[in-house]
Coordinates of C-alpha atoms in Angstrom, one line a residue:
X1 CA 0.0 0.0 0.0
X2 CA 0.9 3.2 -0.7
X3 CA 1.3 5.5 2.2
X4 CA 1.1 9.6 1.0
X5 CA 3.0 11.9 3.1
X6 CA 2.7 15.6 3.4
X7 CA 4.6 18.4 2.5
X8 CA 4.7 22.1 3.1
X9 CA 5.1 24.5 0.3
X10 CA 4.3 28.5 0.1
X11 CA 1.0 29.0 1.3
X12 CA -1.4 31.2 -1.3
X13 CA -5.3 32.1 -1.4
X14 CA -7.1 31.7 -3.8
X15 CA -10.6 30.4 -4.9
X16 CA -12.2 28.6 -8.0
X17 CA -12.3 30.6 -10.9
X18 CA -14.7 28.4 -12.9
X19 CA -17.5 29.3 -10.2
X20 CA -17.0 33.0 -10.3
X21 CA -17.4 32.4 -14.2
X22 CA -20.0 29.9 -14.0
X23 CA -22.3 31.4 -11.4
X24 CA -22.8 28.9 -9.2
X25 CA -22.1 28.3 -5.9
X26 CA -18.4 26.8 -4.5
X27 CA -19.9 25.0 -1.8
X28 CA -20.3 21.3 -1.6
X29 CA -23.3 21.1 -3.0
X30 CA -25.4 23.8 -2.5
X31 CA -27.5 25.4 -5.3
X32 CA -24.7 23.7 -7.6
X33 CA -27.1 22.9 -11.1
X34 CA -30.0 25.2 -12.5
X35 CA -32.7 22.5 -11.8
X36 CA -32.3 22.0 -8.3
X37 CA -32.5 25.6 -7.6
X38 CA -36.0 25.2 -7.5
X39 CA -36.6 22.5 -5.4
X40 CA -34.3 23.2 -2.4
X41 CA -35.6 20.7 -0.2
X42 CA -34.2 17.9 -2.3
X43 CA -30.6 20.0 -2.8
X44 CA -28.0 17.8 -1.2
X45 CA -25.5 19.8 0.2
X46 CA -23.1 17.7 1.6
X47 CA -22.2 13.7 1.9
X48 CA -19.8 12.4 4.2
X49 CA -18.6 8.4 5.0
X50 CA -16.0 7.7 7.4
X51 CA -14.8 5.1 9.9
X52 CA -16.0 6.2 12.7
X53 CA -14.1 7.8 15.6
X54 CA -16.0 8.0 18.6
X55 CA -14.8 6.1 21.5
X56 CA -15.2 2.4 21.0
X57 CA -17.0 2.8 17.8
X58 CA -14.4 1.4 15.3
X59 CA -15.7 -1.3 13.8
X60 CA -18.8 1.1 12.5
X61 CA -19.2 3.4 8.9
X62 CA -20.7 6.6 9.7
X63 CA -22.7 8.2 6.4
X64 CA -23.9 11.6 6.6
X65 CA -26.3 13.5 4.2
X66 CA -27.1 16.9 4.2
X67 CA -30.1 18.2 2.6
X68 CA -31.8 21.8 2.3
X69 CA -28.7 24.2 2.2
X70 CA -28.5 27.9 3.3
X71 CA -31.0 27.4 6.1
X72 CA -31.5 31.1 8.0
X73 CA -32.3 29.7 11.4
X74 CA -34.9 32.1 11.7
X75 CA -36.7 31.2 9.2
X76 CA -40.2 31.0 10.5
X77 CA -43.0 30.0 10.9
X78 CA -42.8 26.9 8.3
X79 CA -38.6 26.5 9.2
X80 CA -37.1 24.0 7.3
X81 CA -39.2 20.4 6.7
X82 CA -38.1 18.0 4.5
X83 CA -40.5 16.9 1.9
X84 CA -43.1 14.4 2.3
X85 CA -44.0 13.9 -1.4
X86 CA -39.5 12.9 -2.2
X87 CA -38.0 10.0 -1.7
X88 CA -33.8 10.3 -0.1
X89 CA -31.7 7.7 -0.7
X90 CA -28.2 6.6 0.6
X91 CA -26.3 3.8 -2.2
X92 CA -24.1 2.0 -0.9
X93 CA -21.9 -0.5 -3.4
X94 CA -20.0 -3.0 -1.5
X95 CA -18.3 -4.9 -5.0
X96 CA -17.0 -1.6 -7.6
X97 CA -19.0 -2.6 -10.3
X98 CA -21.1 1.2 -10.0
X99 CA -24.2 -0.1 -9.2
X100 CA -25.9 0.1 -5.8
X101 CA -25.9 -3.2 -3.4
X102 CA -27.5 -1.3 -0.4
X103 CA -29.7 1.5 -0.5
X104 CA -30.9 3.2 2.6
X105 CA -34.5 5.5 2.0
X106 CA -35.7 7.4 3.7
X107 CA -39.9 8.8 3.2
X108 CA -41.2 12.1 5.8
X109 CA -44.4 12.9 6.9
X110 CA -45.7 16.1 8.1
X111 CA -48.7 16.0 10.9
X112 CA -50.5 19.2 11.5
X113 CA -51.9 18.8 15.5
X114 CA -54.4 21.9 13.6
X115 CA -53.5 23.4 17.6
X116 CA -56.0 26.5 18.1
X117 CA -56.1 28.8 21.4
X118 CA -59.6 30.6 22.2
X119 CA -61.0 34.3 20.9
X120 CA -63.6 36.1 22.0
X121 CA -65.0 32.4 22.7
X122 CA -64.0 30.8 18.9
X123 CA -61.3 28.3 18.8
X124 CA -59.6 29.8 16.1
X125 CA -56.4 27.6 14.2
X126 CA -52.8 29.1 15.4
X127 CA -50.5 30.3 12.4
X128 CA -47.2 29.2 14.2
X129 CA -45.6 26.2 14.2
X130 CA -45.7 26.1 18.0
X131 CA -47.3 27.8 20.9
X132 CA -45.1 27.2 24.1
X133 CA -42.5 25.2 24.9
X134 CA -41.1 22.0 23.5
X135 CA -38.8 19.6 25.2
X136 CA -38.3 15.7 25.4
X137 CA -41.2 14.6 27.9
X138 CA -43.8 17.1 26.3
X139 CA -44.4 18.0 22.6
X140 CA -47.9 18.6 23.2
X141 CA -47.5 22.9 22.1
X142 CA -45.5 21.3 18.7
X143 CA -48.1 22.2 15.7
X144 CA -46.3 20.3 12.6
X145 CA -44.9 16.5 14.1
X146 CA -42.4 15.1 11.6
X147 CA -42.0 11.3 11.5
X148 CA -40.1 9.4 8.9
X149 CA -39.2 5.7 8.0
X150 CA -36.6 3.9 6.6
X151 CA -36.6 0.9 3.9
X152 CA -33.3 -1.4 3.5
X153 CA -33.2 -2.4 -0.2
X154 CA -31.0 -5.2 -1.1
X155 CA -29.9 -5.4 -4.6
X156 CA -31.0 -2.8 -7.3
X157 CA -33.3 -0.3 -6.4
X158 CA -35.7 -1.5 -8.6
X159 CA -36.5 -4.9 -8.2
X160 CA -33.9 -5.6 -4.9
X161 CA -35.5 -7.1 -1.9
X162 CA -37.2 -4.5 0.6
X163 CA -37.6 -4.6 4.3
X164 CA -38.2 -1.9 7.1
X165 CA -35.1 -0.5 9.4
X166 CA -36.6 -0.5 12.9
X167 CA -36.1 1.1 16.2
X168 CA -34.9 -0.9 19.4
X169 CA -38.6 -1.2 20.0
X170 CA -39.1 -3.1 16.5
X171 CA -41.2 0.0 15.7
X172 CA -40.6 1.2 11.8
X173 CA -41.5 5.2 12.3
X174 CA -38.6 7.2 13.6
X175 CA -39.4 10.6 15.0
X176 CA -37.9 14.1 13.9
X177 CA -36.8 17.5 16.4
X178 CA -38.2 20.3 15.6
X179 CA -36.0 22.3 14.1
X180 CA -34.0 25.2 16.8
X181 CA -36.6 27.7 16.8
X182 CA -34.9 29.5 19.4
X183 CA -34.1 28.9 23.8
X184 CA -37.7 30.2 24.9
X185 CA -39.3 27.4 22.8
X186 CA -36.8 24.8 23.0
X187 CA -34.8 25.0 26.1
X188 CA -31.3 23.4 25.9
X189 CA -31.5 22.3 22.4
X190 CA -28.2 20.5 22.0
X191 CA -29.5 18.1 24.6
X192 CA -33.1 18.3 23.5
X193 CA -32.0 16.7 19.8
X194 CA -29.6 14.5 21.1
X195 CA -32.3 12.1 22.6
X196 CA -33.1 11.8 18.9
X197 CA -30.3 9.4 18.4
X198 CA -31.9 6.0 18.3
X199 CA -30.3 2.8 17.6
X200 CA -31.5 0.5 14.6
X201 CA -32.5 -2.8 13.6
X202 CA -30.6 -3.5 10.4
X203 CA -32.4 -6.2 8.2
X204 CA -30.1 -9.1 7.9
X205 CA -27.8 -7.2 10.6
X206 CA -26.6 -8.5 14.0
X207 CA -25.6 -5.7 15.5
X208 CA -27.7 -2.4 15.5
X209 CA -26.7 0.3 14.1
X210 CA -28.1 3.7 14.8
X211 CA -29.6 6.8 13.1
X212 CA -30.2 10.4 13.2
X213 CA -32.6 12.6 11.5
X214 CA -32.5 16.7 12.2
X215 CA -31.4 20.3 11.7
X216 CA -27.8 20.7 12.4
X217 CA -25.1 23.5 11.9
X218 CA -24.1 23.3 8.6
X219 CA -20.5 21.8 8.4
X220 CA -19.0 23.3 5.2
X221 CA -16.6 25.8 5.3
X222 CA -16.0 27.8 2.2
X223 CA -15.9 31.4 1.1
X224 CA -17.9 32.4 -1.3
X225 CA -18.6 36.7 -1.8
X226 CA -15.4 37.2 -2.8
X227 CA -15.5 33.7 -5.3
X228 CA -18.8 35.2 -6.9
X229 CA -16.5 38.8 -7.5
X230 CA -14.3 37.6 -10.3
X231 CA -12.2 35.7 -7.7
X232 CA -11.5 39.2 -5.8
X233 CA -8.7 37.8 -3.4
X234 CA -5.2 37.9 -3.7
X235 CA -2.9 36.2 -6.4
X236 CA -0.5 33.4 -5.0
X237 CA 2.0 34.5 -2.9
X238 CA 5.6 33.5 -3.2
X239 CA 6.1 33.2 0.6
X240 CA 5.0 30.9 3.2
X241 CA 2.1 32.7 4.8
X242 CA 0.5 30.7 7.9
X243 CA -2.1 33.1 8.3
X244 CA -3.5 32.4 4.7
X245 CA -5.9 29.2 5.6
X246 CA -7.5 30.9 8.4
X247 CA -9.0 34.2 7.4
X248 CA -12.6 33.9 8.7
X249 CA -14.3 33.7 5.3
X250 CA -16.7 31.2 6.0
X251 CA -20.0 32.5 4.5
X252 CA -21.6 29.6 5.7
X253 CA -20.7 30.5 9.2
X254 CA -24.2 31.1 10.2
X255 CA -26.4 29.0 8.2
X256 CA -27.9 25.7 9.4
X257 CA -28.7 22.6 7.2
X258 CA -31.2 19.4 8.2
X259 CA -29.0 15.6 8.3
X260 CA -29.6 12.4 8.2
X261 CA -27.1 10.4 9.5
X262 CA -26.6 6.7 9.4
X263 CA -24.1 4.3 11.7
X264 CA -23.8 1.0 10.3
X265 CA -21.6 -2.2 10.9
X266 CA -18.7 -2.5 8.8
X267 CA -19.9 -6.4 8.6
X268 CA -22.9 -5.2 7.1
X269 CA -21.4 -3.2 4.3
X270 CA -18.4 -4.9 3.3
X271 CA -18.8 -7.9 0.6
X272 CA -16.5 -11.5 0.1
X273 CA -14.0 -9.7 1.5
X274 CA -13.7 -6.6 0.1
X275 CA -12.7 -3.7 2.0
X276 CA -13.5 -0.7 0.1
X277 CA -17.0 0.6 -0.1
X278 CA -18.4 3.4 -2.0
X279 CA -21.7 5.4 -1.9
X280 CA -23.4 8.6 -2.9
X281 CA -26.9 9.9 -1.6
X282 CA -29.7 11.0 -4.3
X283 CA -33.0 12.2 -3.8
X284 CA -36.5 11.8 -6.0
X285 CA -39.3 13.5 -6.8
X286 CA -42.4 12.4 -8.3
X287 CA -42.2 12.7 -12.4
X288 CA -45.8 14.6 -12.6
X289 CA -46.7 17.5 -10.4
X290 CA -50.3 18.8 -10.2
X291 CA -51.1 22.7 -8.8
X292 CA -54.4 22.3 -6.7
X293 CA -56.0 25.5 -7.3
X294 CA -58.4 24.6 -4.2
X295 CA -56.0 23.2 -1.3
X296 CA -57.8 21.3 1.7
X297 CA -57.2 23.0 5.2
X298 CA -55.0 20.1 6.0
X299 CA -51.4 22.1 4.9
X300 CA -50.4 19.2 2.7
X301 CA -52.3 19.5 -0.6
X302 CA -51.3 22.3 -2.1
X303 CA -50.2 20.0 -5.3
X304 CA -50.5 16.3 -6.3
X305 CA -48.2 14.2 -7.1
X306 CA -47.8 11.0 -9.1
X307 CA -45.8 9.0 -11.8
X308 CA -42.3 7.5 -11.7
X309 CA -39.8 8.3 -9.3
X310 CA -37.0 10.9 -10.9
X311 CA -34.1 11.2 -9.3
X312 CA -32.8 15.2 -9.5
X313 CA -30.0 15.1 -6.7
X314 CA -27.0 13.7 -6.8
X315 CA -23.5 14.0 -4.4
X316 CA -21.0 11.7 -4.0
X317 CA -17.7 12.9 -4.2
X318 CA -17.7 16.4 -3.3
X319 CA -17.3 19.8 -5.9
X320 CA -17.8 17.2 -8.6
X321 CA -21.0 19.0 -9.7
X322 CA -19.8 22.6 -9.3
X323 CA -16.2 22.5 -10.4
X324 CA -15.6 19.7 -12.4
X325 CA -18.9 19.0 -14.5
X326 CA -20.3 21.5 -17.4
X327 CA -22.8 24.5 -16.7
X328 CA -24.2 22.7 -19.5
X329 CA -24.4 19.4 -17.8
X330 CA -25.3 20.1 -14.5
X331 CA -28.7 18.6 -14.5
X332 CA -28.1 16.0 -16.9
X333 CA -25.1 14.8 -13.5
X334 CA -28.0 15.3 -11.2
X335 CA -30.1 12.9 -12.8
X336 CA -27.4 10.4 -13.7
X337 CA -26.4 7.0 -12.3
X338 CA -22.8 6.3 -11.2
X339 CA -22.8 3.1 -13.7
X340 CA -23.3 5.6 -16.2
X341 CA -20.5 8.0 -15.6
X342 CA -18.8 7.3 -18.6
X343 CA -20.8 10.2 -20.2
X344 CA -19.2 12.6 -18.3
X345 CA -15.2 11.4 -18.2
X346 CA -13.7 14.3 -20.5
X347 CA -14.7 16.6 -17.3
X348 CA -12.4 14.8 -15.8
X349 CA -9.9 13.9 -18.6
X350 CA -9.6 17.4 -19.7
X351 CA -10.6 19.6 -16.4
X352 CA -11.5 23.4 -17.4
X353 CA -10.7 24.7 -14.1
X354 CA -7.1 24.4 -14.0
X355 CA -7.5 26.1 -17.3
X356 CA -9.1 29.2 -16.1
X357 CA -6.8 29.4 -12.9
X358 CA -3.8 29.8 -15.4
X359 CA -5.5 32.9 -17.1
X360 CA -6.6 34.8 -13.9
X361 CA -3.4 34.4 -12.3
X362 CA -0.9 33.1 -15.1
X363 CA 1.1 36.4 -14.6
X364 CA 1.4 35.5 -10.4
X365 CA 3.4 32.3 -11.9
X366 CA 0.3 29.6 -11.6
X367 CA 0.6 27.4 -14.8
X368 CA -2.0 24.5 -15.3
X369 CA -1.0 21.0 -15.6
X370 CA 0.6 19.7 -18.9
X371 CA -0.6 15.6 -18.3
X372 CA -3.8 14.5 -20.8
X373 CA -5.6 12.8 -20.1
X374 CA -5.4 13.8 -16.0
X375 CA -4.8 10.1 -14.4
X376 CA -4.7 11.6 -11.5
X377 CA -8.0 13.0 -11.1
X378 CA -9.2 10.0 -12.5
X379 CA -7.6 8.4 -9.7
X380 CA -9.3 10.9 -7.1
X381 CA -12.4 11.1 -8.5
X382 CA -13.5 7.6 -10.4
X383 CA -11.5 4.8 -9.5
X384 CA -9.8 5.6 -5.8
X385 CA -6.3 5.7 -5.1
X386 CA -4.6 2.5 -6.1
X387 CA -3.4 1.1 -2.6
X388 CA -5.7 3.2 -0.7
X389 CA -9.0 3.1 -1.5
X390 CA -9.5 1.1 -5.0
X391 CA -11.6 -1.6 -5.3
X392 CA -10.3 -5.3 -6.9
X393 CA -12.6 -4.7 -9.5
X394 CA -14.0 -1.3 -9.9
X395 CA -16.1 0.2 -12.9
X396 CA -14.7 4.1 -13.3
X397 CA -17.9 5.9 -11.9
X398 CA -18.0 8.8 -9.5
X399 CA -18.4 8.1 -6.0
X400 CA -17.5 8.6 -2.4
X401 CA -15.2 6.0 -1.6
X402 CA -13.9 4.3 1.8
X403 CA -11.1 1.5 2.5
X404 CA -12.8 0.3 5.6
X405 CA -9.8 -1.7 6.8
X406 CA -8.2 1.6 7.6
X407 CA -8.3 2.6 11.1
X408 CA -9.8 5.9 11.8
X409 CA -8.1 8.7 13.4
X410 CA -9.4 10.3 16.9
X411 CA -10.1 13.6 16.3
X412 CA -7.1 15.1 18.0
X413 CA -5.3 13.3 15.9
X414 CA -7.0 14.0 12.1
X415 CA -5.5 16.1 9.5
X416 CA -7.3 18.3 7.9
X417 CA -5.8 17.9 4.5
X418 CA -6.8 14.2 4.8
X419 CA -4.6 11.9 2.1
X420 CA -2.3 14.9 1.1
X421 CA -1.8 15.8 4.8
X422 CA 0.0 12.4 5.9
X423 CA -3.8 11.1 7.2
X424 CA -4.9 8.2 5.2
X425 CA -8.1 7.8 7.2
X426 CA -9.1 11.4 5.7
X427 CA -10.4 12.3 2.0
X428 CA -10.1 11.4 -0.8
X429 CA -10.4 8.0 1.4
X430 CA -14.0 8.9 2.7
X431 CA -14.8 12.3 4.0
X432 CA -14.9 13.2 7.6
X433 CA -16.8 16.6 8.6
X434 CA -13.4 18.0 9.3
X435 CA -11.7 17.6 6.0
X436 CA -10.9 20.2 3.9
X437 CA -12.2 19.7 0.9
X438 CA -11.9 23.2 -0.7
X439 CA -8.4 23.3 -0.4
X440 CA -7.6 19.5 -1.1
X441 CA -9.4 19.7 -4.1
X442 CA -7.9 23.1 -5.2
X443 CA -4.3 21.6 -4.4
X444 CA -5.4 18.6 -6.2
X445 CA -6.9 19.9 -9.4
X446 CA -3.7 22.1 -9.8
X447 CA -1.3 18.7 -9.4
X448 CA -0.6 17.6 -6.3
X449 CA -0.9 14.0 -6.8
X450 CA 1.8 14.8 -9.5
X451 CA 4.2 16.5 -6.6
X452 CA 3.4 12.8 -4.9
X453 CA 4.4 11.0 -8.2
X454 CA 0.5 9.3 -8.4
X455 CA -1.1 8.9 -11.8
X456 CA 2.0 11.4 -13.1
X457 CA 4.8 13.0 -12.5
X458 CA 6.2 16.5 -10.7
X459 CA 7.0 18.0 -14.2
X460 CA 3.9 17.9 -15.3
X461 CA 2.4 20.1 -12.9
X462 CA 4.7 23.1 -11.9
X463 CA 2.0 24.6 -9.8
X464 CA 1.9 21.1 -7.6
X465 CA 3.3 22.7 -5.0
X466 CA 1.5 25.4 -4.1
X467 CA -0.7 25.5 -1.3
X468 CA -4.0 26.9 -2.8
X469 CA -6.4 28.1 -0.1
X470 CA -9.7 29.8 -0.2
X471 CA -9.0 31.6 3.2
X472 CA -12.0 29.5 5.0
X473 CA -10.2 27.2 7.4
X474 CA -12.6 23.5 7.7
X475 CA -10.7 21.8 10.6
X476 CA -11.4 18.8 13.2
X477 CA -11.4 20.8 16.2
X478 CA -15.0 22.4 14.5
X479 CA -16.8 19.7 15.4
X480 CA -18.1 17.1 17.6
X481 CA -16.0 13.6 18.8
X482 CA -20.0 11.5 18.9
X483 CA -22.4 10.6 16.2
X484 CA -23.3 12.4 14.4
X485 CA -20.5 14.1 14.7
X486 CA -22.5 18.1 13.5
X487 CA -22.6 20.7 15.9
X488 CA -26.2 21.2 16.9
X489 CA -28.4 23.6 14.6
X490 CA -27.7 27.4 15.8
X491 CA -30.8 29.3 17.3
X492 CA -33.4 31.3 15.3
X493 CA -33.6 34.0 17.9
X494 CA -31.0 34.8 20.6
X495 CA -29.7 32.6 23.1
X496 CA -31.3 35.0 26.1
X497 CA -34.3 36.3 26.5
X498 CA -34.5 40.0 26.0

């Protein structure tokens, strides 16, 4: 096996052109293709799969993924529900050949308790989503209750074998916090959500896994004004600069964005005695949808839906979508099937971002690299690492992938360049919340693997070595050491009363 050490070279900052050209946003996956703009409750953001690193929690997968970016916390009185009329999906294939042998979906539903509080002696129907205060014991003041269950499907989506994930209690419907609608109506939320985390009854499964379903902080780094601005942040500098990760550009910094996380038994993802795993998460909607000019006073018939599921989100790998794939193409990715990545390779091959890095800062010294077709983005992207995270057999297909027979890192002890860093338990081998994608992938894109003689060679990437940054630092210390891992969703109003 390979093992991919670090090392330091000037430090610059700088953020991806094609975005600032494109118009869409450099975050994982938020708002990243034209179509999904307009259905943001099936937008996954984000998709993480690690080993997990809790205490005495080794021998389990953690897979996390983020749907309905850009949440305002205040964002009242609906806040942020997912949708009961799409179906979310996590794929899991356990053999390379790009096809799913587990998939995880998920289905919501949305109860209205229809709560009403006397005037002038009429019960009349309240227009909040609750009217006092919510905590574990007593829910009673909560006026939308969402629930949600989970189906195991064994084999191809279509046509695999389907059977119901359970609670401890061998009961199939999971329940959903309310989302933090501020400390007056949710006192101590961080522990109010946390009771949320139940453990799970895997079909075919020994041990239980566990799950978790709820609005969280949203984990992405990234900055993004100064992106949208013609990349309006300095050139590359020619001198070490430790300052240069870290300027507090996160734009994300107060925005929340609604999980689902899954634990799972490496035993129960791994397959005749392969190690490495991949998955992506998807999400469907309904191929027909039917305005009801009369809704029902019921607040979930505002449109009928019917026909075949169609699948319009897509993330596996992350900033495949916004930097990689064609504005062009963007929905046609969304829509797409791993198996069927083929479609899409000259993205790869033939990267345009490199490209347009060289023309907005060719006279600060940043060439693109000289090697077609890129092997090692291939590598990163389609295939995994050879000796780190490449199946026996794999199809080329774009996917998150994970050698499960790599021993995670305690948090303490995680890099936050992952691979690249000297941390093989990090990206591109999985994704862990802390991993810095932006920046990996910027390094990466630009030739690192060459500087690390992987797929080429250091000649063909004079600009290897430089330490691109987009001034937004994503680190380890930023979140939690227990599934799932998230900081707890940030408060609509302030913390005290005033």
């Amino acid at each position: 096996m390979h093992t991919i050490h670090s090392r330091r070279f000037v430090m610059t900052t700088l953020a991806a052109a094609l975005l600032g050209i494109a118009g869409t946003a450099f975050a994982s996956s938020h708002r990243e293709a034209p179509g999904i703009t307009k259905s943001p409750k099936v937008d996954a953001s984000d998709f993480y799969m690690f080993r997990s690193y809790e205490a005495n929690r080794a021998g389990f997968v953690t897979l996390i993924a983020n749907y309905l970016p850009l949440q305002d916390a205040y964002g009242g009185p609906n806040y942020f529900s997912l949708d009961p009329n799409a179906l979310y999906e996590i794929h899991i294939d356990n053999n390379g050949d790009a096809k799913e042998d587990l998939t995880f979906q998920f289905r919501f539903k949305n109860t209205l308790a229809d709560l009403k509080v006397p005037v002038n002696g009429v019960n009349v129907s309240v227009p909040l989503l609750n009217i006092g205060a919510i905590s574990n014991s007593d829910n009673s003041a909560l006026n939308v209750r969402e629930t949600y269950t989970i189906d195991l499907v064994k084999g191809p989506r279509r046509g695999g074998v389907r059977a119901a994930v359970t609670n401890a209690a061998n009961q199939a419907t999971f329940q959903k916090p309310a989302d933090n609608i501020g400390s007056k109506s949710i006192p101590g939320y961080a522990d109010y959500a946390r009771k949320f985390i139940q453990n799970i009854n895997v079909p075919g499964c020994s041990t239980q896994g566990r799950v978790f379903v709820g609005q969280r902080k949203d984990p992405f780094v990234v900055n993004l004004g100064e992106t949208f601005d013609l990349v309006n942040i300095q050139a590359p500098a020619t001198a070490f600069d430790p300052a240069a990760e870290d300027k507090g550009l996160d734009a994300l910094a107060d925005k929340n964005v609604t999980t689902i996380a899954l634990e799972l038994p490496i035993s129960c993802l791994t397959s005749n005695g392969e190690p490495v795993i991949g998955a992506w998460t998807t999400a469907s909607l309904r191929q027909a949808r039917l305005l009801n000019p009369n809704p029902k006073s019921d607040n979930n018939s505002a449109s009928a839906e019917g026909g075949a599921w169609t699948q319009v989100s897509r993330l596996g790998m992350p900033l495949v979508n916004e930097v990689v794939i064609g504005l062009k193409d963007k929905d046609k990715f969304n829509a797409s099937k791993p198996v069927n990545d083929g479609q899409f390779a000259t993205y790869v091959t033939n990267p345009t971002l490199p490209a347009l890095l060289q023309i907005l800062f060719g006279s600060a010294g940043v060439k693109a690299p000289t090697n077609f077709p890129r092997n090692d983005l291939v590598a990163a992207f389609l295939t995994g690492v050879d000796g780190l995270n490449k199946p026996k057999n794999v199809v080329a297909s774009e996917m998150l992938r994970l050698n499960t027979g790599i021993a995670p890192a305690a948090k303490a002890d995680q890099k936050r360049l992952g691979v690249i860093g000297g941390d093989n338990a990090g990206f591109p081998n999985g994704r862990r919340p802390g991993d810095d994608v932006v920046d990996i992938a910027l390094r990466v894109v630009m030739g690192r693997l060459c500087v690390l003689n992987i797929g080429c060679k250091p000649s063909d990437a004079v600009s290897g070595g430089i330490d691109f940054t987009d001034g937004a630092l994503q680190s380890p210390m930023q979140f939690d050491d227990t599934f799932p891992y998230l900081k707890p969703a940030l408060p609509g109003s302030p913390a005290t009363i005033r």
